[in-house]
PDB file of C-alpha atoms in Angstrom:
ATOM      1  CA  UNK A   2       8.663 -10.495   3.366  1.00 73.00           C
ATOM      2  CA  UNK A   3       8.185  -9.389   6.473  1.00 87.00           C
ATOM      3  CA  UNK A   4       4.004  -8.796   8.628  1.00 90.00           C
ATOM      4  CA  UNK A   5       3.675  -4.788   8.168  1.00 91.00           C
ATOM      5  CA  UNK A   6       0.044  -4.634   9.094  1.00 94.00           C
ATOM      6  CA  UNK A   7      -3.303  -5.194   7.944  1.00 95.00           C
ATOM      7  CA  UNK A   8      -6.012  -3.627   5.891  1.00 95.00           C
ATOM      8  CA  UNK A   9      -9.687  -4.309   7.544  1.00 93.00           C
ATOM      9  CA  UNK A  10     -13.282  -2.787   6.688  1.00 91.00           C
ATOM     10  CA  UNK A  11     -13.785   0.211   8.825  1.00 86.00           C
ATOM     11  CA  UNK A  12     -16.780   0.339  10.840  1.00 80.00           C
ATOM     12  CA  UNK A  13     -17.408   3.914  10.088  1.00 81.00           C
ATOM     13  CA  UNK A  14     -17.464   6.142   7.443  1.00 84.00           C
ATOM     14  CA  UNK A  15     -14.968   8.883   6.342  1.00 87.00           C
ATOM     15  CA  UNK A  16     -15.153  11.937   5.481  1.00 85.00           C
ATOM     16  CA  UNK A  17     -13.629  13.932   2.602  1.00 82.00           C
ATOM     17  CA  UNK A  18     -12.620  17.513   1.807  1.00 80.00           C
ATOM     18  CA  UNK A  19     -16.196  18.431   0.614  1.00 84.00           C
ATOM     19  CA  UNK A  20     -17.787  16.519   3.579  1.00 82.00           C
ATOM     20  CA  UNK A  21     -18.983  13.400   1.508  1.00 87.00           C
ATOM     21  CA  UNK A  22     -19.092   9.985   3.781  1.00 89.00           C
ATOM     22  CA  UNK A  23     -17.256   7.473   2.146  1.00 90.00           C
ATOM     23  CA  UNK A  24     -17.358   3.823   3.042  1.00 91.00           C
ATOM     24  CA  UNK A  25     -13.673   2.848   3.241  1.00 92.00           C
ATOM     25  CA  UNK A  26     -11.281   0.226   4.248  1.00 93.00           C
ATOM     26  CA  UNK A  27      -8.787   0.977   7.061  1.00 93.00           C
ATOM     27  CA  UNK A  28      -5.234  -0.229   6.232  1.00 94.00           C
ATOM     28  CA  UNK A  29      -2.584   0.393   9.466  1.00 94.00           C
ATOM     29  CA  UNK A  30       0.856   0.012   8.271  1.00 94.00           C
ATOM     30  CA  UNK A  31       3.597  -0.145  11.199  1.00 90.00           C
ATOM     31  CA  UNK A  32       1.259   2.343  13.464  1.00 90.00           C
ATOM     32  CA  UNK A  33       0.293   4.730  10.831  1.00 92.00           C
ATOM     33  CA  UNK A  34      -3.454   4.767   9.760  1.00 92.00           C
ATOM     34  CA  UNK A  35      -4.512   5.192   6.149  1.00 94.00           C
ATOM     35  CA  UNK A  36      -7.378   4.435   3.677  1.00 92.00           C
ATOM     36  CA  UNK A  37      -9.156   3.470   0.509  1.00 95.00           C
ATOM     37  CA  UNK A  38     -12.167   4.618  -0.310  1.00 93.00           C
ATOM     38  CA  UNK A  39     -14.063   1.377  -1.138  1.00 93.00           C
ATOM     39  CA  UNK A  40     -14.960   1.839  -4.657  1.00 93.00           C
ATOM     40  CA  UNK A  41     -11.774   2.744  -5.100  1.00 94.00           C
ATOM     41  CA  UNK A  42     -10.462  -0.627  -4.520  1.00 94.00           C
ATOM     42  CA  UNK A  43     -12.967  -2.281  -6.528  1.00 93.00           C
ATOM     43  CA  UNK A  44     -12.062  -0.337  -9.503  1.00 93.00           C
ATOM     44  CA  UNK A  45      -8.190  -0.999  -8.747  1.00 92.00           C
ATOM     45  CA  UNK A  46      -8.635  -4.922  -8.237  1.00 93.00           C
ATOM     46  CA  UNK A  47     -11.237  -5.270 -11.271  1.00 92.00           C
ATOM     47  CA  UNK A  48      -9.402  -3.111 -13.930  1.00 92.00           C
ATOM     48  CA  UNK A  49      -6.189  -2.405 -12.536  1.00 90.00           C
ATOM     49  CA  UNK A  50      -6.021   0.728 -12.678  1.00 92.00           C
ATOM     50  CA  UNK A  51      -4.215   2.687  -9.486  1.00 94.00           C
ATOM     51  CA  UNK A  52      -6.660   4.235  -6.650  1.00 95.00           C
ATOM     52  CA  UNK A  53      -5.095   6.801  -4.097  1.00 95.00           C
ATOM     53  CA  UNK A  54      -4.221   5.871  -0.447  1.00 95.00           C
ATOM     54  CA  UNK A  55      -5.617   8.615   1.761  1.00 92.00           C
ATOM     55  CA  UNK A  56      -4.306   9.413   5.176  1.00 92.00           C
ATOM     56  CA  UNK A  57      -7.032   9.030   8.290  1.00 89.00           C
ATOM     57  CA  UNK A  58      -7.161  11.459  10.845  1.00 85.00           C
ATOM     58  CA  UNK A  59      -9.651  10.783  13.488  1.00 79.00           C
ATOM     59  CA  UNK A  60     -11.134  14.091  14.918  1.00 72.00           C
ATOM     60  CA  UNK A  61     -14.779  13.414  15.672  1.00 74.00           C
ATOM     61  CA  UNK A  62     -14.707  10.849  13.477  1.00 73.00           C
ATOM     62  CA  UNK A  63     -12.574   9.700  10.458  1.00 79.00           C
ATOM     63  CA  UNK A  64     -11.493  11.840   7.833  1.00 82.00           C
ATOM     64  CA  UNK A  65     -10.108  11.678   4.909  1.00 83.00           C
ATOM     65  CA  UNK A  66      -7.307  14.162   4.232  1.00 85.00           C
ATOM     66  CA  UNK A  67      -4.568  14.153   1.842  1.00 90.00           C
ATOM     67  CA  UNK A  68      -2.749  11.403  -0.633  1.00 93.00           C
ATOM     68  CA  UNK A  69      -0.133   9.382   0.916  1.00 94.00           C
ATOM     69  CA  UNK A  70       0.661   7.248  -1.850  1.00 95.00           C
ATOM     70  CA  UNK A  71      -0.727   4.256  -4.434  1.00 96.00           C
ATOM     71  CA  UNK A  72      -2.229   1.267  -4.298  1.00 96.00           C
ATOM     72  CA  UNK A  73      -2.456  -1.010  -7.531  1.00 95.00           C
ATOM     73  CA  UNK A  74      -3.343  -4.592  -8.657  1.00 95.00           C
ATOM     74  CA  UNK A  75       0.233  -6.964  -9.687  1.00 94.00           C
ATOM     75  CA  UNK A  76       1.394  -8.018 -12.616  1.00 93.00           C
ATOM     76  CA  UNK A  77       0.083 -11.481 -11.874  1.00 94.00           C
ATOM     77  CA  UNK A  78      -3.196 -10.346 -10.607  1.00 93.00           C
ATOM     78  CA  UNK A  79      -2.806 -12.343  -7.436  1.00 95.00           C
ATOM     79  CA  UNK A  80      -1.806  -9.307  -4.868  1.00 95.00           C
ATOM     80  CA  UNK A  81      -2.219  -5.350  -4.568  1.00 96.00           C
ATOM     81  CA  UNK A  82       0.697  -3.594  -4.114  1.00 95.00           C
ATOM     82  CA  UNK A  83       0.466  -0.307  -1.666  1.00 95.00           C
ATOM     83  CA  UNK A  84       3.049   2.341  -2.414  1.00 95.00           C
ATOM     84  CA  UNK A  85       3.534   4.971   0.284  1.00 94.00           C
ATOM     85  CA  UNK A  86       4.781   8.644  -0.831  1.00 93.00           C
ATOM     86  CA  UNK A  87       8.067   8.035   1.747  1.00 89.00           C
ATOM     87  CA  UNK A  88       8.952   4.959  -0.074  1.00 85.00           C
ATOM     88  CA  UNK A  89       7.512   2.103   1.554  1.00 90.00           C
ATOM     89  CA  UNK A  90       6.306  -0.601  -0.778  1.00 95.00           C
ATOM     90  CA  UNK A  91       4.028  -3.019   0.647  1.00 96.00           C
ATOM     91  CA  UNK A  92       1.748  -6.246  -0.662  1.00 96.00           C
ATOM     92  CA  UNK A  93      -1.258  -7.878   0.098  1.00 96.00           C
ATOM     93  CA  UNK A  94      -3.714 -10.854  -0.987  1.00 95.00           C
ATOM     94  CA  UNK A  95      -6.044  -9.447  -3.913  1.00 94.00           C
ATOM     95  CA  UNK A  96      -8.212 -12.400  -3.192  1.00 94.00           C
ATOM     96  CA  UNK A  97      -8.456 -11.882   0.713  1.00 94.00           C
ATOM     97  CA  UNK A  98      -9.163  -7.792   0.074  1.00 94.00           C
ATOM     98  CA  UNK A  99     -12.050  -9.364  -2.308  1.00 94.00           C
ATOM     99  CA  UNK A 100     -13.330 -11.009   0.002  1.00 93.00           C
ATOM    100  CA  UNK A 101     -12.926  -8.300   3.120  1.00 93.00           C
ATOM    101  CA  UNK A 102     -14.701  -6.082   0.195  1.00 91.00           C
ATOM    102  CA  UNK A 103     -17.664  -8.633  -0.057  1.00 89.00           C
ATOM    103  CA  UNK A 104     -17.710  -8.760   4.109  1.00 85.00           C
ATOM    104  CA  UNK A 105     -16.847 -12.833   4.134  1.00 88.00           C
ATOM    105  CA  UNK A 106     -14.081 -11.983   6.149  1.00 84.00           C
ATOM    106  CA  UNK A 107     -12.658  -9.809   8.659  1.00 87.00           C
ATOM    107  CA  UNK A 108      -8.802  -9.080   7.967  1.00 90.00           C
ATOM    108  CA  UNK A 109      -6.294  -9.447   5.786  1.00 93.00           C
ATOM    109  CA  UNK A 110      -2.161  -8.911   6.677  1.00 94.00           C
ATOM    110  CA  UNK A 111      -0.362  -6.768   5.027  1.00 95.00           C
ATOM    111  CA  UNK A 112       3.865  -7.587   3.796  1.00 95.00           C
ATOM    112  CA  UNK A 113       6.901  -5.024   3.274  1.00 94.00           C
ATOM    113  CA  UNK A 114       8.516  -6.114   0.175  1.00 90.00           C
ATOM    114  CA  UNK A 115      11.960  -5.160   0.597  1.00 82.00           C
ATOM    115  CA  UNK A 116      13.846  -3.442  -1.826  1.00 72.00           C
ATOM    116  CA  UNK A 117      17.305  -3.871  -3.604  1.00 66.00           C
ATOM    117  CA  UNK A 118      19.621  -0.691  -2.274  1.00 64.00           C
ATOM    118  CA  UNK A 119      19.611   2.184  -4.452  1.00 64.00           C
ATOM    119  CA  UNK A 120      22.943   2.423  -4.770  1.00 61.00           C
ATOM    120  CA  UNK A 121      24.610  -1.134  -4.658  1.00 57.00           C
ATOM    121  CA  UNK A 122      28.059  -1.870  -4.183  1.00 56.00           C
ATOM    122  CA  UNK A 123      30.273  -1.523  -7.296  1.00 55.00           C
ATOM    123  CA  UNK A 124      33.274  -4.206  -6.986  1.00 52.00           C
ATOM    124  CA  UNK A 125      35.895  -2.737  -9.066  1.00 55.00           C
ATOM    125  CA  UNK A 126      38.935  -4.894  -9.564  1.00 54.00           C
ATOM    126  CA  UNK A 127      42.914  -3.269  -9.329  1.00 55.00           C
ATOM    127  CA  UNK A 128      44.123  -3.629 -12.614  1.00 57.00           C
ATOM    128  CA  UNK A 129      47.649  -2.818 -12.524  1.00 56.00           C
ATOM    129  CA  UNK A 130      49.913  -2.856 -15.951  1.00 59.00           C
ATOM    130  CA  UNK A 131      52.443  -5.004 -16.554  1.00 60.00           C
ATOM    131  CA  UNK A 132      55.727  -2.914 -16.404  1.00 61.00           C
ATOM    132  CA  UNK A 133      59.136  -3.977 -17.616  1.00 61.00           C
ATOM    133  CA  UNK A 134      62.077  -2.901 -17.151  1.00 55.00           C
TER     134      UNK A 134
END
């Protein structure tokens, strides 16, 4: 896996469609800013179930403005896996994005998790029959 980027507590709040503020986490992934609303993330890392990743557009101030993919808790419990709408697939420490939740710390990085090729190579063998004469 490879360092994408890195999801931190923003220092401001975001706003949505309707013009709620929303505290959220910032998460920039290879220059592009998004976000999770933080109760969102609670609820993903506490029952699993998915919360959306918003895109953040900062126009006197941050705000919230369309669904750019996924993020949900592993199998295994132990990570959250980010899924952007133009494929990317990315991971991070469920235990360290607990504890940027609580405020204990400040950072956490973020990991491309590479994926097998869609279409992998087929080796196909020459079978030629045996001819006689």
């Amino acid at each position: 896996m490879q360092k994408a980027g890195y999801i931190k507590k923003s220092g401001y709040h975001a706003d949505d469609q309707e013009g709620s503020a929303h505290q959220i986490l910032e998460i920039r992934i290879s220059g592009r800013l998004f976000g999770v609303k933080i109760h969102d993330a609670r609820r993903a890392i506490y029952t699993g179930l998915s919360c959306p990743v918003w895109k953040l557009k900062h126009s006197r101030g941050q705000h919230i403005t369309w669904i750019e993919g996924s993020m949900t808790l592993s199998n295994s419990k132990k990570a959250v896996n980010i899924r952007l709408n133009n494929g990317g697939l990315y991971t991070a420490s469920a235990a360290s994005l607990k504890s940027i939740i609580s405020g204990y710390t400040g950072y956490l990085i973020v990991s491309k998790i590479r994926q097998p090729a869609k279409n992998p190579v087929q080796h196909q063998s020459l079978i030629t029959p045996w001819i006689t004469a």
